[in-house]
Short mmCIF file of C-alpha atoms in Angstrom, two decimals:
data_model
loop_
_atom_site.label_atom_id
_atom_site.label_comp_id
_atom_site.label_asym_id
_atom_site.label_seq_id
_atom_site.Cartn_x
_atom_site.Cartn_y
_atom_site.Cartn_z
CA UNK A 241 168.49 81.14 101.29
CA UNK A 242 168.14 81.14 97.57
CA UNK A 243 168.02 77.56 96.82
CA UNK A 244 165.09 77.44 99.64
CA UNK A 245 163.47 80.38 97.76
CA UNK A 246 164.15 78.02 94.34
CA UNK A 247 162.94 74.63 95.98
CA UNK A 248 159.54 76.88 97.19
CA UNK A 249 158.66 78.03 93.75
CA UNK A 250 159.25 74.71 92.49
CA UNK A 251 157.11 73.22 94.75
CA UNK A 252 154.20 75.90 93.87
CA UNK A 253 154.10 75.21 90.42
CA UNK A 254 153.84 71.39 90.38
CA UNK A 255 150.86 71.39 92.64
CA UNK A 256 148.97 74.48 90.76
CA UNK A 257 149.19 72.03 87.60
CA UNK A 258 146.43 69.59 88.45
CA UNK A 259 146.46 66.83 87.01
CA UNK A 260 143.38 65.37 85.09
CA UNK A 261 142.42 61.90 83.72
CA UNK A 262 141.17 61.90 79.99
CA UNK A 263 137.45 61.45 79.74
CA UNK A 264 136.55 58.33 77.49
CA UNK A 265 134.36 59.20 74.71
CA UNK A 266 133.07 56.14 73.62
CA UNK A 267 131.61 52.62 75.17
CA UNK A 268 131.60 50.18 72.20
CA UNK A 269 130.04 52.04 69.25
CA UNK A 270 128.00 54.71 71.60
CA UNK A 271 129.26 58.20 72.01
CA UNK A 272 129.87 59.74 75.22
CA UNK A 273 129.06 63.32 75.19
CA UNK A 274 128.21 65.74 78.03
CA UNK A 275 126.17 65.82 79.79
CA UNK A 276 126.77 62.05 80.45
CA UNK A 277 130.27 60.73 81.13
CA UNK A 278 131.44 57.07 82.07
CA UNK A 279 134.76 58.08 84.13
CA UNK A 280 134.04 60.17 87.60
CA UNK A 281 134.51 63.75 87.05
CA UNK A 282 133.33 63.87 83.52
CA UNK A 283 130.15 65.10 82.32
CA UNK A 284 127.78 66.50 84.52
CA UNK A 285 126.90 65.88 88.20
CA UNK A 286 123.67 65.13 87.87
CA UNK A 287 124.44 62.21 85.60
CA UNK A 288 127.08 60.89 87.85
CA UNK A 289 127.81 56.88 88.26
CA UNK A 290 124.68 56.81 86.29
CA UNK A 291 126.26 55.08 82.91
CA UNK A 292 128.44 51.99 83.01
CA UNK A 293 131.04 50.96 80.70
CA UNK A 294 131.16 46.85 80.90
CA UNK A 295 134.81 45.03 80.73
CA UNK A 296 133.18 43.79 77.51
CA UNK A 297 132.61 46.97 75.60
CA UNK A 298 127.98 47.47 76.74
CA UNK A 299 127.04 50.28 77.79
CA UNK A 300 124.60 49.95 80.38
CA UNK A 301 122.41 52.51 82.47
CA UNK A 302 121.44 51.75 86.08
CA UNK A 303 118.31 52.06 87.57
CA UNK A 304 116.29 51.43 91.41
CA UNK A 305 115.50 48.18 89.65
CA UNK A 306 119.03 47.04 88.08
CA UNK A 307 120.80 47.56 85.24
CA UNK A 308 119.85 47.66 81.38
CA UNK A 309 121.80 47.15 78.37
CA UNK A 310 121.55 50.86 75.96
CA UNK A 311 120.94 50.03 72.82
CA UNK A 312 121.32 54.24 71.57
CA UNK A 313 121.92 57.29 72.76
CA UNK A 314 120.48 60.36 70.91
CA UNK A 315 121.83 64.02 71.66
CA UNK A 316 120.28 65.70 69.34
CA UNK A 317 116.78 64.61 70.06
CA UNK A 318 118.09 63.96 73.84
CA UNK A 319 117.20 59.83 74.49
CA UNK A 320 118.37 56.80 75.30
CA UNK A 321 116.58 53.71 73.94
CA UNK A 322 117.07 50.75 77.07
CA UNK A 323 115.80 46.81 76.95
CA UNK A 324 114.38 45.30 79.70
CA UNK A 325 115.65 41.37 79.54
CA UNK A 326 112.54 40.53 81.88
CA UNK A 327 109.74 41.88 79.53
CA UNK A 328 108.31 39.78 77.16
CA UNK A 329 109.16 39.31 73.93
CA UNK A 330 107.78 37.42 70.33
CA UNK A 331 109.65 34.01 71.32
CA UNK A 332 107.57 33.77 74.44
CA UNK A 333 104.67 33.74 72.36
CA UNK A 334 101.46 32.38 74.99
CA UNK A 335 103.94 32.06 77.86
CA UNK A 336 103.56 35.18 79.83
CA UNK A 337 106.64 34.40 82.21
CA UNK A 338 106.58 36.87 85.28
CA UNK A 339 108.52 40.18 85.37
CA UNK A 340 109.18 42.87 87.30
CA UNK A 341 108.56 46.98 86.78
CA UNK A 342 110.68 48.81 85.20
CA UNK A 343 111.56 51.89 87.52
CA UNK A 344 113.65 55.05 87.75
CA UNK A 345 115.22 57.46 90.03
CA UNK A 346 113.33 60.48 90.68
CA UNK A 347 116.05 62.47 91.90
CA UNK A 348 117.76 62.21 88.31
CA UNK A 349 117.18 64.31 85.30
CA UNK A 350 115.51 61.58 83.23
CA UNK A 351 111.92 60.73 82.69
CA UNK A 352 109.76 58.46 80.59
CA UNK A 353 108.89 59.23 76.87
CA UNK A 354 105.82 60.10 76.28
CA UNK A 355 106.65 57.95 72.72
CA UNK A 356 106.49 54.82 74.97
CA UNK A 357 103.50 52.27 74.28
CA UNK A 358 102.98 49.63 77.37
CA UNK A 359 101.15 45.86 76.42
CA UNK A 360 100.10 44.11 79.33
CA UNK A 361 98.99 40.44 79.21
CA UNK A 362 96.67 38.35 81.55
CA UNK A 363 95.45 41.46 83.75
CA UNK A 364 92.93 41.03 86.31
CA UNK A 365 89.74 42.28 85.39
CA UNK A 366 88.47 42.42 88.90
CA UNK A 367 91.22 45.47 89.44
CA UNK A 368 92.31 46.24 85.83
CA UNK A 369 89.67 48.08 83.56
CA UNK A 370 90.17 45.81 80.03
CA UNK A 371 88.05 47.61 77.49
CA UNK A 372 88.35 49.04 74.05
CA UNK A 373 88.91 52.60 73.38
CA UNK A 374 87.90 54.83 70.29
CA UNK A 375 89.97 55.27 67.50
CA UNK A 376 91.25 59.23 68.41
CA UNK A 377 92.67 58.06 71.54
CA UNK A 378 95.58 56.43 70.25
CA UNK A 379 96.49 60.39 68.68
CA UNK A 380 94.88 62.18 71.85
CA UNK A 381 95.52 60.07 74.96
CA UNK A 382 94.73 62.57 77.38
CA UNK A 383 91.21 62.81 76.37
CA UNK A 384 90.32 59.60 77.19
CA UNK A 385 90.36 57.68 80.08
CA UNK A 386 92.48 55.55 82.09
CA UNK A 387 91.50 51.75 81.03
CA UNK A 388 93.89 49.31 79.61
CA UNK A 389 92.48 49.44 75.91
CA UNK A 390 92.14 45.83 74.37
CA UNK A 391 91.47 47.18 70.94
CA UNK A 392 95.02 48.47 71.07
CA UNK A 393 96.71 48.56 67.43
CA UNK A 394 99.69 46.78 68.49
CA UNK A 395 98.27 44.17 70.20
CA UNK A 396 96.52 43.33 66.77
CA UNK A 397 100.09 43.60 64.87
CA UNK A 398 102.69 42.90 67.61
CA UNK A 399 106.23 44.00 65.97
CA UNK A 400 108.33 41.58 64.73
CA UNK A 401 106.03 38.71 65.55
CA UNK A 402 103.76 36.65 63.15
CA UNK A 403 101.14 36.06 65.44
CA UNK A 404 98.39 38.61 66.82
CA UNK A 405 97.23 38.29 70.39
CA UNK A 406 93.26 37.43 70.49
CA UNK A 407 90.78 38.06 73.36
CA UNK A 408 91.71 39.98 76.50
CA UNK A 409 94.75 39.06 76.88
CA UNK A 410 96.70 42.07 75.29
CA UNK A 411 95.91 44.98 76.05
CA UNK A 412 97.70 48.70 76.03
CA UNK A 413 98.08 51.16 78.33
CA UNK A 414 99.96 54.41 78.44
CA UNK A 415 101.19 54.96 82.40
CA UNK A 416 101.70 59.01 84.07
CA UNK A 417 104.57 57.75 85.66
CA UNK A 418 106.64 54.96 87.18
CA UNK A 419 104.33 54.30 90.06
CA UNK A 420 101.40 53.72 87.66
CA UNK A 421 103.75 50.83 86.00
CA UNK A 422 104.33 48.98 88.97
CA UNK A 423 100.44 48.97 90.08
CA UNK A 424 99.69 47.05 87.02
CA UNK A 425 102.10 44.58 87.06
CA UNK A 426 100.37 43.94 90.19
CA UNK A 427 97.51 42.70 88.55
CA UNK A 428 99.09 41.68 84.91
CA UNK A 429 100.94 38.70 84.36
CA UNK A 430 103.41 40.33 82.09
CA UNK A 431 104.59 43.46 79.75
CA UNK A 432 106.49 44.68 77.00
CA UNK A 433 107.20 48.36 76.24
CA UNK A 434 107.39 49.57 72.66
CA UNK A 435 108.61 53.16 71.63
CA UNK A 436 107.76 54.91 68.05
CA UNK A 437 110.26 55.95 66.31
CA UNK A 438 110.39 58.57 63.75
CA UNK A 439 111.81 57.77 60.68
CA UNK A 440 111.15 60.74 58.75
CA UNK A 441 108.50 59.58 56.61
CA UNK A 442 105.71 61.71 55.39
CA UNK A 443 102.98 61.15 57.68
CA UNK A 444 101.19 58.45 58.39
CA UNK A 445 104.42 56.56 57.90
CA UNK A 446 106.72 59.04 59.88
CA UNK A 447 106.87 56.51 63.14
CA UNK A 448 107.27 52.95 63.42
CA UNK A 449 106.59 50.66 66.72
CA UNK A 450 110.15 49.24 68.17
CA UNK A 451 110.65 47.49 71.32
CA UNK A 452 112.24 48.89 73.97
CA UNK A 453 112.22 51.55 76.91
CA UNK A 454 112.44 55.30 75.67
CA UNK A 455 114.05 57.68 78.84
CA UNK A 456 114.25 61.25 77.55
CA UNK A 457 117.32 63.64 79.76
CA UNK A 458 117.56 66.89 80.00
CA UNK A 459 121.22 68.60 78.91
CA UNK A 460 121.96 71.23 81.27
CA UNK A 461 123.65 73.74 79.44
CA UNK A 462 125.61 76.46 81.62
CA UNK A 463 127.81 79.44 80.02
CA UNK A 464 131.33 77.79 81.81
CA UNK A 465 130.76 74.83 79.75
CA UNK A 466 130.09 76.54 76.52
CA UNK A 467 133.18 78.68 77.32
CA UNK A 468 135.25 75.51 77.56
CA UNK A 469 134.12 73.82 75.04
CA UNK A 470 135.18 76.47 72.61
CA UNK A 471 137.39 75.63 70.33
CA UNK A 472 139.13 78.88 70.14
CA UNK A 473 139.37 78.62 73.96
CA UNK A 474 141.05 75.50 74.46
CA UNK A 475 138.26 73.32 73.82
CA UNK A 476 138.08 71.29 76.97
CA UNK A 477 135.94 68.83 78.11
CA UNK A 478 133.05 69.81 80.80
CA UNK A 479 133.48 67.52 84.13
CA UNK A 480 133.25 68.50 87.89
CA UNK A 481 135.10 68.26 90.89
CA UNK A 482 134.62 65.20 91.97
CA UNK A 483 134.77 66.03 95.72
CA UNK A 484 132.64 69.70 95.50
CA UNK A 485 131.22 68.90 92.60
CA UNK A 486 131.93 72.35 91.20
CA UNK A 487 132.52 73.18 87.41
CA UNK A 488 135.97 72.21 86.09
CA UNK A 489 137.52 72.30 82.65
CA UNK A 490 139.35 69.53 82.04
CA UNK A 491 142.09 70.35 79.57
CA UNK A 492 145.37 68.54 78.46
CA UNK A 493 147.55 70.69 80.71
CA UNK A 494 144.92 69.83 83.77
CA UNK A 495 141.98 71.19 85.55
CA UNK A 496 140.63 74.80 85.60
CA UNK A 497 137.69 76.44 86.35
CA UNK A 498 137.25 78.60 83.47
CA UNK A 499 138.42 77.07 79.85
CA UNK A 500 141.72 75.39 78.71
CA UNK A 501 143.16 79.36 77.74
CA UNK A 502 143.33 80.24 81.32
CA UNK A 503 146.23 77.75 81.61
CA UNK A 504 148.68 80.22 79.73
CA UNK A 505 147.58 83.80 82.15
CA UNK A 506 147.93 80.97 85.09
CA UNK A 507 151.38 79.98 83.86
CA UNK A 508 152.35 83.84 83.26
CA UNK A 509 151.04 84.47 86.71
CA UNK A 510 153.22 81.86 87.91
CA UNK A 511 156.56 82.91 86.45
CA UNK A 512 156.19 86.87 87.75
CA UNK A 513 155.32 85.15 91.18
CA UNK A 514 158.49 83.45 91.16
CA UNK A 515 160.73 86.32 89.52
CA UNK A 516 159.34 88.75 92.12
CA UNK A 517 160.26 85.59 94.86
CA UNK A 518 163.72 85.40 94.03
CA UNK A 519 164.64 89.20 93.87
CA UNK A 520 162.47 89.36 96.98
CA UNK A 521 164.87 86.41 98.45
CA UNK A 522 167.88 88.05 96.59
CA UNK A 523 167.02 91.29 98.66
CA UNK A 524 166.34 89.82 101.80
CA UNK A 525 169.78 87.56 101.92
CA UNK A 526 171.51 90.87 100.99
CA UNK A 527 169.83 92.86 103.77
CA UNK A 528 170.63 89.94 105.78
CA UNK A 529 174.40 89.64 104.55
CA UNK A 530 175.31 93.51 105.60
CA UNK A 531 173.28 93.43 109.14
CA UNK A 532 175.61 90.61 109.71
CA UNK A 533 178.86 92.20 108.32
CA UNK A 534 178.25 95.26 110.60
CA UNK A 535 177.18 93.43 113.66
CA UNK A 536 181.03 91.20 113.02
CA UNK A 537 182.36 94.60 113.10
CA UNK A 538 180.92 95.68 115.93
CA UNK A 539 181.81 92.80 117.86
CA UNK A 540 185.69 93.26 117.12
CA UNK A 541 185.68 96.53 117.72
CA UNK A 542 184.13 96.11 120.95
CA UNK A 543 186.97 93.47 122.12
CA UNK A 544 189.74 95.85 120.35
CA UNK A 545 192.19 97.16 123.78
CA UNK A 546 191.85 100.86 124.53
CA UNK A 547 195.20 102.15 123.52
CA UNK A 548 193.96 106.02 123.88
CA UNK A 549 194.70 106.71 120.20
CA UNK A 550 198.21 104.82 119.88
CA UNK A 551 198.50 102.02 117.47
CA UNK A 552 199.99 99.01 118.09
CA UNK A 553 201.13 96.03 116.38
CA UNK A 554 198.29 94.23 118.84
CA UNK A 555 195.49 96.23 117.64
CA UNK A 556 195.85 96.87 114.32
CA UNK A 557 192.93 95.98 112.46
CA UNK A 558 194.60 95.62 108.56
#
């Protein structure tokens, strides 16, 4: 009875210890904080099988319309900076090969930066107003209208290149969202997307024009994950369950719900349960040990010959 009792407890305590894969927290030379995490169960669920960490070290993000290599990932100003191989680029020069759109998921916490700058080359004017816009719409966007402006600034100074595009056939537009994107390539042979990025400069100097696709996230911050991340709690990593989806700590010693400290009062909790086990066991198997003594007895007695009081050498018990 008490090695049953021991093999029980035994059994309790190995599967109350989950067990928990280490998070990786790097692809190549990009960190990988929370909310994003390249291993299932890491990070949050809303990012989930979002990011992809290639055999060869890229970290890519994927999209409705494929995957794209990340060239950064910002946390502090929350960002990732993507390239789109299929828009154009400076080596292309007057060959305005065709593309597709750029798209994301709406369902997912990201979103376009407002810091992005579309060019779009060869658009038809029959569907596609080309005209020039004042000067104060390139710092107040929303004031102006919706036309693809030829007089764009970066269409006369393209970055990186040393040409400037002439005529109509560059001209910049600044789309409300993903739909707006994919209407125009419609009607445009090609685009690029360039993003300004702040280098700190006094102003006008503070941004420069880079190419590339800025997608701003949103870092859901919740009190459980502040709690484990605590260093004088543990300091676990944030991740989820990856079948629920429900908060989890993931800690060295496994998976809790609560922060990597809970793993000692779950331990504790786990040796009284098995103390007050065994001296429940211990107590049982004695109970059970006298009930069976006295029922032997019983049974002897009851075969023992009626001798009406006189003891014989046949019924003597000792």
């Amino acid at each position: 009875m008490l090695l049953l009792i021991l093999i029980h407890s035994l059994l309790l305590s190995l599967t109350t210890r989950a067990q928990s894969t280490p998070c990786r927290t790097s692809c190549g030379d990009i960190p990988i904080e929370y909310p994003f995490g390249i291993d299932d169960g890491c990070g949050s669920p809303y990012y989930r099988y979002i990011l992809v960490c290639s055999d060869s070290g890229k970290l890519q993000v994927r999209t409705p319309s494929g995957r794209y290599h990340v060239h950064n990932v910002s946390y502090a100003d929350p960002h990732i900076l993507v390239t789109d191989p299929f828009m154009w680029n400076c080596d292309d020069g007057e060959n305005y090969r065709p593309t597709r759109p750029f798209s994301l998921d709406t369902s997912t916490r990201f979103k376009l930066s407002p810091q992005n700058e579309y060019l779009f080359f060869n658009c038809s004017e029959d569907h596609v107003i080309v005209k020039p816009k004042p000067i104060f719409c390139e710092r107040f966007p929303e004031r102006c209208d919706s036309s693809c402006d030829s007089g764009s600034y970066l269409c006369r100074h393209m970055p990186g290149c040393s040409f400037a595009m002439t005529g109509s056939s560059c001209c910049s537009y600044s789309p409300r969202s993903i739909e707006s994107l994919r209407l125009m390539l419609k009607y445009c042979t090609s685009y690029t997307s360039v993003y300004w990025r702040n280098v700190g400069a006094p102003q006008p100097h503070d941004q420069v024009p880079e190419y590339g696709i800025r997608i701003d996230f949103d870092i859901p911050v919740t009190t459980r994950c502040l709690q484990c991340q605590d260093p004088s709690k543990g300091g676990g990593t944030c991740g989820f369950d990856t079948q629920t989806q429900s908060f989890m700590c993931l800690c060295k010693e496994g998976n809790f719900t609560t922060h990597c400290k809970d793993y000692d009062a779950a331990r504790h909790n786990r040796k009284v349960h098995v103390i007050a086990g065994t001296v429940s066991g211990v107590s049982a198997a004695g109970a059970f040990g006298i009930g069976a003594g006295i029922w032997y007895l019983k049974k002897v007695r009851a075969k023992a010959p009626v001798t009406c009081g006189v003891q014989s050498n046949e019924n003597r018990l000792f």
